[in-house]
Amino acid sequence: MSQSSIEWTEMTWNPTTGCDKVSAGCKFCYAEVMSSRLKAMGVDKYKDEFKVRIHESELRRPYSWKKSKVVFVNSMSDLFHKDVPIEFIQKVFKVMKENPQHVFQVLTKRADILRYYDSEGLLNWSHNIWMGVSVESQKVEHRIDNLRATNARVKFLSCEPLIGPLPKLNLKGIDWVIVGGESGRKPRPMKPEWVTNIKDQCLDADVAFFFKQWGGTNKKKAGRQLEGQTWDGMPSIANEF
Ligand code: SF4
């Protein structure tokens, strides 16, 4: 586990590492770049660079954290990648359930696999497991339907990097929406009207809205204000922790 600079979480925990690209949102995958760096530094966990690997030893970690944490699960992978055995996913879920003092945020682009496992009754949910799907453009909005069909107690969308408008989001059953622009050397632009439109849809539907960043080539300078303010909405269940 390590401290995270991601604005909507506190820590990251990676019981699996590695992945491969599935949609346009993956184009400049941070995890891929970072895995390559960590391999070059000789970090054992990344010796196969971006190949999917499971790490049984990581399963013990959450039991040892003293204070309550908000934890982003698998910042360096996708828990629902086809190469992660369901038995291992179930072990991760067991760890999360047995540590109700922490919030675990799981984010996937493989919403079809998530839905399938859930429909088969293979996932044992608890209130502290927040399940999210990435929605970078209208092309992948079907992921929201897959998420909605699951029994996850808290459901969220990560619209980052937002690379197109999402004017007709179906937010039924959704608790939280995060929006962010792409950063790096050649970021794809995010139009302000796309962001304000999503924010307005969230306000209308009474869904918590979090604006992470504008992104761009100078992420720090571009900042994270929208219409003169920061938007740090979190699901109301967050108040219970
Ligand atoms: S799903 Fe996530 S971790 Fe996997 S390649 Fe795409 S952006 Fe990277």
PDB file of C-alpha atoms and ligand atoms in Angstrom:
ATOM      1  CA  MET A   1       0.000   0.000   0.000  1.00  0.00           C
ATOM      2  CA  SER A   2       1.218   3.514  -0.673  1.00  0.00           C
ATOM      3  CA  GLN A   3       0.075   7.094  -0.224  1.00  0.00           C
ATOM      4  CA  SER A   4      -1.810   8.323  -3.258  1.00  0.00           C
ATOM      5  CA  SER A   5      -1.800  11.712  -4.946  1.00  0.00           C
ATOM      6  CA  ILE A   6      -5.178  10.868  -6.493  1.00  0.00           C
ATOM      7  CA  GLU A   7      -7.592  13.504  -5.179  1.00  0.00           C
ATOM      8  CA  TRP A   8     -10.538  11.176  -4.460  1.00  0.00           C
ATOM      9  CA  THR A   9      -8.707   8.565  -2.417  1.00  0.00           C
ATOM     10  CA  GLU A  10      -6.069   8.259   0.326  1.00  0.00           C
ATOM     11  CA  MET A  11      -4.079   5.132  -0.424  1.00  0.00           C
ATOM     12  CA  THR A  12      -3.618   2.544  -3.120  1.00  0.00           C
ATOM     13  CA  TRP A  13      -3.534  -1.222  -2.619  1.00  0.00           C
ATOM     14  CA  ASN A  14      -2.580  -3.549  -5.456  1.00  0.00           C
ATOM     15  CA  PRO A  15      -3.353  -7.235  -4.841  1.00  0.00           C
ATOM     16  CA  THR A  16      -3.003  -7.687  -8.614  1.00  0.00           C
ATOM     17  CA  THR A  17      -0.759  -5.862 -11.069  1.00  0.00           C
ATOM     18  CA  GLY A  18      -0.727  -5.691 -14.852  1.00  0.00           C
ATOM     19  CA  CYS A  19      -3.405  -5.266 -17.460  1.00  0.00           C
ATOM     20  CA  ASP A  20      -3.950  -4.598 -21.164  1.00  0.00           C
ATOM     21  CA  LYS A  21      -5.844  -1.976 -23.079  1.00  0.00           C
ATOM     22  CA  VAL A  22      -9.551  -2.289 -23.710  1.00  0.00           C
ATOM     23  CA  SER A  23     -10.832   1.098 -24.825  1.00  0.00           C
ATOM     24  CA  ALA A  24      -9.856   4.649 -25.794  1.00  0.00           C
ATOM     25  CA  GLY A  25      -9.569   5.663 -22.132  1.00  0.00           C
ATOM     26  CA  CYS A  26      -6.533   3.364 -21.847  1.00  0.00           C
ATOM     27  CA  LYS A  27      -4.482   5.212 -24.484  1.00  0.00           C
ATOM     28  CA  PHE A  28      -2.032   6.843 -22.069  1.00  0.00           C
ATOM     29  CA  CYS A  29      -2.436   4.308 -19.239  1.00  0.00           C
ATOM     30  CA  TYR A  30      -0.564   5.578 -16.190  1.00  0.00           C
ATOM     31  CA  ALA A  31      -0.260   2.070 -14.754  1.00  0.00           C
ATOM     32  CA  GLU A  32       1.521   0.811 -17.855  1.00  0.00           C
ATOM     33  CA  VAL A  33       4.087   3.629 -17.797  1.00  0.00           C
ATOM     34  CA  MET A  34       4.614   3.246 -14.055  1.00  0.00           C
ATOM     35  CA  SER A  35       4.972  -0.559 -14.285  1.00  0.00           C
ATOM     36  CA  SER A  36       7.726  -0.156 -16.820  1.00  0.00           C
ATOM     37  CA  ARG A  37       9.533   2.314 -14.542  1.00  0.00           C
ATOM     38  CA  LEU A  38       9.174   0.048 -11.517  1.00  0.00           C
ATOM     39  CA  LYS A  39      10.500  -2.917 -13.490  1.00  0.00           C
ATOM     40  CA  ALA A  40      13.544  -0.833 -14.499  1.00  0.00           C
ATOM     41  CA  MET A  41      14.036  -0.029 -10.812  1.00  0.00           C
ATOM     42  CA  GLY A  42      14.076  -3.763 -10.045  1.00  0.00           C
ATOM     43  CA  VAL A  43      10.829  -3.900  -8.059  1.00  0.00           C
ATOM     44  CA  ASP A  44       9.940  -7.606  -7.921  1.00  0.00           C
ATOM     45  CA  LYS A  45       6.187  -7.082  -8.140  1.00  0.00           C
ATOM     46  CA  TYR A  46       6.676  -5.584 -11.601  1.00  0.00           C
ATOM     47  CA  LYS A  47       9.296  -7.976 -12.965  1.00  0.00           C
ATOM     48  CA  ASP A  48       6.866  -9.060 -15.704  1.00  0.00           C
ATOM     49  CA  GLU A  49       6.150  -5.382 -16.367  1.00  0.00           C
ATOM     50  CA  PHE A  50       2.475  -5.124 -17.386  1.00  0.00           C
ATOM     51  CA  LYS A  51       1.579  -8.820 -17.471  1.00  0.00           C
ATOM     52  CA  VAL A  52      -1.288  -9.676 -15.120  1.00  0.00           C
ATOM     53  CA  ARG A  53      -0.015 -11.118 -11.831  1.00  0.00           C
ATOM     54  CA  ILE A  54      -1.733 -11.886  -8.548  1.00  0.00           C
ATOM     55  CA  HIS A  55      -0.040 -11.211  -5.219  1.00  0.00           C
ATOM     56  CA  GLU A  56      -1.320 -13.424  -2.398  1.00  0.00           C
ATOM     57  CA  SER A  57       0.990 -11.714   0.104  1.00  0.00           C
ATOM     58  CA  GLU A  58      -0.870  -8.418  -0.408  1.00  0.00           C
ATOM     59  CA  LEU A  59      -4.039  -9.932   1.020  1.00  0.00           C
ATOM     60  CA  ARG A  60      -2.742  -9.602   4.581  1.00  0.00           C
ATOM     61  CA  ARG A  61      -2.042  -5.890   4.415  1.00  0.00           C
ATOM     62  CA  PRO A  62      -5.427  -4.268   5.120  1.00  0.00           C
ATOM     63  CA  TYR A  63      -5.607  -6.098   8.477  1.00  0.00           C
ATOM     64  CA  SER A  64      -2.495  -4.249   9.629  1.00  0.00           C
ATOM     65  CA  TRP A  65      -3.560  -0.661   8.864  1.00  0.00           C
ATOM     66  CA  LYS A  66      -4.173   1.035  12.179  1.00  0.00           C
ATOM     67  CA  LYS A  67      -6.476   3.892  11.165  1.00  0.00           C
ATOM     68  CA  SER A  68      -9.497   3.845   8.834  1.00  0.00           C
ATOM     69  CA  LYS A  69      -8.439   4.392   5.249  1.00  0.00           C
ATOM     70  CA  VAL A  70     -10.055   5.181   1.924  1.00  0.00           C
ATOM     71  CA  VAL A  71      -8.309   2.805  -0.425  1.00  0.00           C
ATOM     72  CA  PHE A  72      -8.202   2.666  -4.208  1.00  0.00           C
ATOM     73  CA  VAL A  73      -7.920  -1.032  -5.059  1.00  0.00           C
ATOM     74  CA  ASN A  74      -5.723  -1.886  -8.038  1.00  0.00           C
ATOM     75  CA  SER A  75      -4.495   1.457  -9.293  1.00  0.00           C
ATOM     76  CA  MET A  76      -1.972  -0.639 -11.278  1.00  0.00           C
ATOM     77  CA  SER A  77      -4.376  -3.182 -12.736  1.00  0.00           C
ATOM     78  CA  ASP A  78      -8.022  -4.118 -13.297  1.00  0.00           C
ATOM     79  CA  LEU A  79      -9.421  -6.594 -10.769  1.00  0.00           C
ATOM     80  CA  PHE A  80     -11.903  -7.915 -13.345  1.00  0.00           C
ATOM     81  CA  HIS A  81      -9.319  -8.653 -16.019  1.00  0.00           C
ATOM     82  CA  LYS A  82     -10.030 -12.091 -17.537  1.00  0.00           C
ATOM     83  CA  ASP A  83      -6.649 -13.377 -16.331  1.00  0.00           C
ATOM     84  CA  VAL A  84      -7.494 -12.756 -12.667  1.00  0.00           C
ATOM     85  CA  PRO A  85      -9.121 -15.985 -11.399  1.00  0.00           C
ATOM     86  CA  ILE A  86     -12.511 -15.565  -9.754  1.00  0.00           C
ATOM     87  CA  GLU A  87     -11.143 -17.420  -6.719  1.00  0.00           C
ATOM     88  CA  PHE A  88      -8.616 -14.635  -6.208  1.00  0.00           C
ATOM     89  CA  ILE A  89     -11.233 -11.907  -6.731  1.00  0.00           C
ATOM     90  CA  GLN A  90     -13.294 -13.652  -4.039  1.00  0.00           C
ATOM     91  CA  LYS A  91     -10.312 -13.578  -1.693  1.00  0.00           C
ATOM     92  CA  VAL A  92      -9.955  -9.823  -2.279  1.00  0.00           C
ATOM     93  CA  PHE A  93     -13.665  -9.371  -1.550  1.00  0.00           C
ATOM     94  CA  LYS A  94     -13.302 -11.403   1.647  1.00  0.00           C
ATOM     95  CA  VAL A  95     -10.456  -9.156   2.818  1.00  0.00           C
ATOM     96  CA  MET A  96     -12.527  -6.055   2.078  1.00  0.00           C
ATOM     97  CA  LYS A  97     -15.551  -7.432   3.904  1.00  0.00           C
ATOM     98  CA  GLU A  98     -13.469  -8.382   6.942  1.00  0.00           C
ATOM     99  CA  ASN A  99     -12.116  -4.836   7.178  1.00  0.00           C
ATOM    100  CA  PRO A 100     -15.250  -2.685   7.466  1.00  0.00           C
ATOM    101  CA  GLN A 101     -13.191   0.106   9.060  1.00  0.00           C
ATOM    102  CA  HIS A 102     -11.792   0.899   5.588  1.00  0.00           C
ATOM    103  CA  VAL A 103     -13.524   2.010   2.390  1.00  0.00           C
ATOM    104  CA  PHE A 104     -12.357   0.121  -0.700  1.00  0.00           C
ATOM    105  CA  GLN A 105     -12.865   1.769  -4.079  1.00  0.00           C
ATOM    106  CA  VAL A 106     -12.732  -0.752  -6.926  1.00  0.00           C
ATOM    107  CA  LEU A 107     -12.740   0.624 -10.468  1.00  0.00           C
ATOM    108  CA  THR A 108     -13.024  -1.450 -13.641  1.00  0.00           C
ATOM    109  CA  LYS A 109     -13.374  -1.153 -17.377  1.00  0.00           C
ATOM    110  CA  ARG A 110     -14.424  -4.829 -17.551  1.00  0.00           C
ATOM    111  CA  ALA A 111     -17.995  -4.155 -16.449  1.00  0.00           C
ATOM    112  CA  ASP A 112     -19.316  -7.118 -18.445  1.00  0.00           C
ATOM    113  CA  ILE A 113     -17.187  -9.537 -16.425  1.00  0.00           C
ATOM    114  CA  LEU A 114     -18.169  -7.770 -13.189  1.00  0.00           C
ATOM    115  CA  ARG A 115     -21.843  -8.161 -14.085  1.00  0.00           C
ATOM    116  CA  TYR A 116     -21.434 -11.796 -15.033  1.00  0.00           C
ATOM    117  CA  TYR A 117     -19.722 -12.751 -11.758  1.00  0.00           C
ATOM    118  CA  ASP A 118     -22.322 -10.832  -9.784  1.00  0.00           C
ATOM    119  CA  SER A 119     -25.222 -12.440 -11.647  1.00  0.00           C
ATOM    120  CA  GLU A 120     -23.755 -15.837 -10.785  1.00  0.00           C
ATOM    121  CA  GLY A 121     -23.761 -14.885  -7.091  1.00  0.00           C
ATOM    122  CA  LEU A 122     -19.971 -15.042  -6.870  1.00  0.00           C
ATOM    123  CA  LEU A 123     -19.377 -11.624  -5.292  1.00  0.00           C
ATOM    124  CA  ASN A 124     -19.964 -11.076  -1.596  1.00  0.00           C
ATOM    125  CA  TRP A 125     -20.640  -7.350  -1.221  1.00  0.00           C
ATOM    126  CA  SER A 126     -20.407  -5.207   1.888  1.00  0.00           C
ATOM    127  CA  HIS A 127     -21.207  -1.533   2.484  1.00  0.00           C
ATOM    128  CA  ASN A 128     -17.529  -0.520   2.444  1.00  0.00           C
ATOM    129  CA  ILE A 129     -16.910  -1.800  -1.101  1.00  0.00           C
ATOM    130  CA  TRP A 130     -17.559   1.008  -3.558  1.00  0.00           C
ATOM    131  CA  MET A 131     -17.762  -0.317  -7.106  1.00  0.00           C
ATOM    132  CA  GLY A 132     -17.049   1.945 -10.050  1.00  0.00           C
ATOM    133  CA  VAL A 133     -16.766   1.798 -13.824  1.00  0.00           C
ATOM    134  CA  SER A 134     -14.769   4.073 -16.118  1.00  0.00           C
ATOM    135  CA  VAL A 135     -16.857   6.046 -18.604  1.00  0.00           C
ATOM    136  CA  GLU A 136     -14.616   8.153 -20.802  1.00  0.00           C
ATOM    137  CA  SER A 137     -17.107   8.653 -23.666  1.00  0.00           C
ATOM    138  CA  GLN A 138     -20.579   7.719 -24.859  1.00  0.00           C
ATOM    139  CA  LYS A 139     -19.138   4.683 -26.602  1.00  0.00           C
ATOM    140  CA  VAL A 140     -18.685   2.883 -23.282  1.00  0.00           C
ATOM    141  CA  GLU A 141     -21.844   4.052 -21.495  1.00  0.00           C
ATOM    142  CA  HIS A 142     -23.086   0.449 -21.519  1.00  0.00           C
ATOM    143  CA  ARG A 143     -20.674  -0.093 -18.607  1.00  0.00           C
ATOM    144  CA  ILE A 144     -23.083   1.941 -16.456  1.00  0.00           C
ATOM    145  CA  ASP A 145     -25.928  -0.495 -17.180  1.00  0.00           C
ATOM    146  CA  ASN A 146     -23.682  -3.392 -16.220  1.00  0.00           C
ATOM    147  CA  LEU A 147     -22.716  -1.697 -12.963  1.00  0.00           C
ATOM    148  CA  ARG A 148     -26.338  -0.809 -12.201  1.00  0.00           C
ATOM    149  CA  ALA A 149     -27.333  -4.462 -12.593  1.00  0.00           C
ATOM    150  CA  THR A 150     -24.966  -5.554  -9.810  1.00  0.00           C
ATOM    151  CA  ASN A 151     -25.664  -5.770  -6.087  1.00  0.00           C
ATOM    152  CA  ALA A 152     -22.833  -3.391  -5.162  1.00  0.00           C
ATOM    153  CA  ARG A 153     -24.027  -1.171  -2.300  1.00  0.00           C
ATOM    154  CA  VAL A 154     -22.238   1.969  -3.508  1.00  0.00           C
ATOM    155  CA  LYS A 155     -21.830   2.573  -7.228  1.00  0.00           C
ATOM    156  CA  PHE A 156     -19.726   5.220  -8.931  1.00  0.00           C
ATOM    157  CA  LEU A 157     -18.550   6.443 -12.323  1.00  0.00           C
ATOM    158  CA  SER A 158     -15.070   7.656 -13.131  1.00  0.00           C
ATOM    159  CA  CYS A 159     -15.339   9.878 -16.215  1.00  0.00           C
ATOM    160  CA  GLU A 160     -11.605  10.263 -16.634  1.00  0.00           C
ATOM    161  CA  PRO A 161     -10.007  10.959 -18.967  1.00  0.00           C
ATOM    162  CA  LEU A 162     -13.187  12.556 -20.296  1.00  0.00           C
ATOM    163  CA  ILE A 163     -12.685  12.578 -24.063  1.00  0.00           C
ATOM    164  CA  GLY A 164     -16.216  13.301 -25.251  1.00  0.00           C
ATOM    165  CA  PRO A 165     -19.561  14.694 -24.070  1.00  0.00           C
ATOM    166  CA  LEU A 166     -21.903  12.592 -21.926  1.00  0.00           C
ATOM    167  CA  PRO A 167     -25.145  14.546 -22.327  1.00  0.00           C
ATOM    168  CA  LYS A 168     -27.597  11.789 -21.454  1.00  0.00           C
ATOM    169  CA  LEU A 169     -26.216   9.911 -18.477  1.00  0.00           C
ATOM    170  CA  ASN A 170     -28.571   7.469 -16.827  1.00  0.00           C
ATOM    171  CA  LEU A 171     -27.716   8.099 -13.166  1.00  0.00           C
ATOM    172  CA  LYS A 172     -30.392   5.864 -11.671  1.00  0.00           C
ATOM    173  CA  GLY A 173     -28.816   3.905  -8.822  1.00  0.00           C
ATOM    174  CA  ILE A 174     -25.510   5.761  -9.141  1.00  0.00           C
ATOM    175  CA  ASP A 175     -24.116   7.380  -5.969  1.00  0.00           C
ATOM    176  CA  TRP A 176     -21.074   9.259  -7.153  1.00  0.00           C
ATOM    177  CA  VAL A 177     -19.522  10.692 -10.338  1.00  0.00           C
ATOM    178  CA  ILE A 178     -15.880  11.726 -10.730  1.00  0.00           C
ATOM    179  CA  VAL A 179     -14.773  13.797 -13.726  1.00  0.00           C
ATOM    180  CA  GLY A 180     -11.222  14.565 -14.805  1.00  0.00           C
ATOM    181  CA  GLY A 181      -9.292  15.614 -17.882  1.00  0.00           C
ATOM    182  CA  GLU A 182      -6.287  13.896 -19.348  1.00  0.00           C
ATOM    183  CA  SER A 183      -2.805  15.093 -18.506  1.00  0.00           C
ATOM    184  CA  GLY A 184       0.623  14.340 -19.944  1.00  0.00           C
ATOM    185  CA  ARG A 185       2.506  15.393 -23.038  1.00  0.00           C
ATOM    186  CA  LYS A 186      -0.258  14.993 -25.617  1.00  0.00           C
ATOM    187  CA  PRO A 187      -3.519  15.056 -23.666  1.00  0.00           C
ATOM    188  CA  ARG A 188      -6.805  14.837 -25.507  1.00  0.00           C
ATOM    189  CA  PRO A 189      -8.778  18.014 -24.765  1.00  0.00           C
ATOM    190  CA  MET A 190     -11.772  18.126 -22.428  1.00  0.00           C
ATOM    191  CA  LYS A 191     -14.327  20.866 -23.169  1.00  0.00           C
ATOM    192  CA  PRO A 192     -15.590  22.862 -20.161  1.00  0.00           C
ATOM    193  CA  GLU A 193     -19.182  22.442 -21.349  1.00  0.00           C
ATOM    194  CA  TRP A 194     -18.871  18.640 -21.115  1.00  0.00           C
ATOM    195  CA  VAL A 195     -17.901  19.003 -17.461  1.00  0.00           C
ATOM    196  CA  THR A 196     -20.572  21.537 -16.505  1.00  0.00           C
ATOM    197  CA  ASN A 197     -23.162  19.414 -18.257  1.00  0.00           C
ATOM    198  CA  ILE A 198     -22.230  16.323 -16.199  1.00  0.00           C
ATOM    199  CA  LYS A 199     -22.157  18.419 -13.015  1.00  0.00           C
ATOM    200  CA  ASP A 200     -25.670  19.738 -13.796  1.00  0.00           C
ATOM    201  CA  GLN A 201     -26.958  16.224 -14.444  1.00  0.00           C
ATOM    202  CA  CYS A 202     -25.538  15.122 -11.071  1.00  0.00           C
ATOM    203  CA  LEU A 203     -27.102  18.064  -9.226  1.00  0.00           C
ATOM    204  CA  ASP A 204     -30.471  17.367 -10.896  1.00  0.00           C
ATOM    205  CA  ALA A 205     -30.305  13.690  -9.961  1.00  0.00           C
ATOM    206  CA  ASP A 206     -28.971  14.323  -6.433  1.00  0.00           C
ATOM    207  CA  VAL A 207     -25.769  12.419  -7.157  1.00  0.00           C
ATOM    208  CA  ALA A 208     -22.464  13.397  -5.491  1.00  0.00           C
ATOM    209  CA  PHE A 209     -20.119  15.116  -7.953  1.00  0.00           C
ATOM    210  CA  PHE A 210     -16.328  15.266  -7.700  1.00  0.00           C
ATOM    211  CA  PHE A 211     -14.274  17.341 -10.126  1.00  0.00           C
ATOM    212  CA  LYS A 212     -10.743  15.975 -10.047  1.00  0.00           C
ATOM    213  CA  GLN A 213      -8.774  18.133 -12.461  1.00  0.00           C
ATOM    214  CA  TRP A 214      -8.720  19.900 -15.843  1.00  0.00           C
ATOM    215  CA  GLY A 215      -5.528  18.053 -16.804  1.00  0.00           C
ATOM    216  CA  GLY A 216      -3.611  19.258 -19.863  1.00  0.00           C
ATOM    217  CA  THR A 217       0.142  19.664 -20.297  1.00  0.00           C
ATOM    218  CA  ASN A 218       0.410  21.605 -17.030  1.00  0.00           C
ATOM    219  CA  LYS A 219      -2.002  19.836 -14.705  1.00  0.00           C
ATOM    220  CA  LYS A 220      -1.015  21.863 -11.662  1.00  0.00           C
ATOM    221  CA  LYS A 221      -1.547  25.207 -13.367  1.00  0.00           C
ATOM    222  CA  ALA A 222      -4.863  24.166 -14.904  1.00  0.00           C
ATOM    223  CA  GLY A 223      -6.082  23.302 -11.400  1.00  0.00           C
ATOM    224  CA  ARG A 224      -9.392  21.791 -10.383  1.00  0.00           C
ATOM    225  CA  GLN A 225     -11.862  24.633 -10.069  1.00  0.00           C
ATOM    226  CA  LEU A 226     -15.086  24.564 -12.018  1.00  0.00           C
ATOM    227  CA  GLU A 227     -17.232  27.715 -12.193  1.00  0.00           C
ATOM    228  CA  GLY A 228     -15.043  29.305  -9.510  1.00  0.00           C
ATOM    229  CA  GLN A 229     -15.222  26.521  -6.947  1.00  0.00           C
ATOM    230  CA  THR A 230     -13.964  23.057  -6.140  1.00  0.00           C
ATOM    231  CA  TRP A 231     -16.351  20.129  -6.260  1.00  0.00           C
ATOM    232  CA  ASP A 232     -15.437  17.458  -3.740  1.00  0.00           C
ATOM    233  CA  GLY A 233     -18.712  15.581  -3.416  1.00  0.00           C
ATOM    234  CA  MET A 234     -18.528  12.080  -1.957  1.00  0.00           C
ATOM    235  CA  PRO A 235     -21.281   9.480  -1.488  1.00  0.00           C
ATOM    236  CA  SER A 236     -23.321  10.252   1.642  1.00  0.00           C
ATOM    237  CA  ILE A 237     -22.287   6.899   3.100  1.00  0.00           C
ATOM    238  CA  ALA A 238     -18.795   8.426   3.353  1.00  0.00           C
ATOM    239  CA  ASN A 239     -20.044  10.397   6.356  1.00  0.00           C
ATOM    240  CA  GLU A 240     -20.419   7.162   8.280  1.00  0.00           C
ATOM    241  CA  PHE A 241     -16.653   6.667   8.355  1.00  0.00           C
TER     242      PHE A 241
HETATM  243  S1  SF4 B   1      -8.025  -0.888 -17.913  1.00  0.00           S
HETATM  244 FE1  SF4 B   1      -6.952   0.620 -16.647  1.00  0.00          FE
HETATM  245  S2  SF4 B   1      -5.061  -0.386 -16.001  1.00  0.00           S
HETATM  246 FE2  SF4 B   1      -5.884  -1.534 -17.728  1.00  0.00          FE
HETATM  247  S3  SF4 B   1      -4.857  -0.703 -19.537  1.00  0.00           S
HETATM  248 FE3  SF4 B   1      -6.810   0.376 -19.301  1.00  0.00          FE
HETATM  249  S4  SF4 B   1      -6.311   2.212 -18.109  1.00  0.00           S
HETATM  250 FE4  SF4 B   1      -4.599   0.758 -17.875  1.00  0.00          FE
END
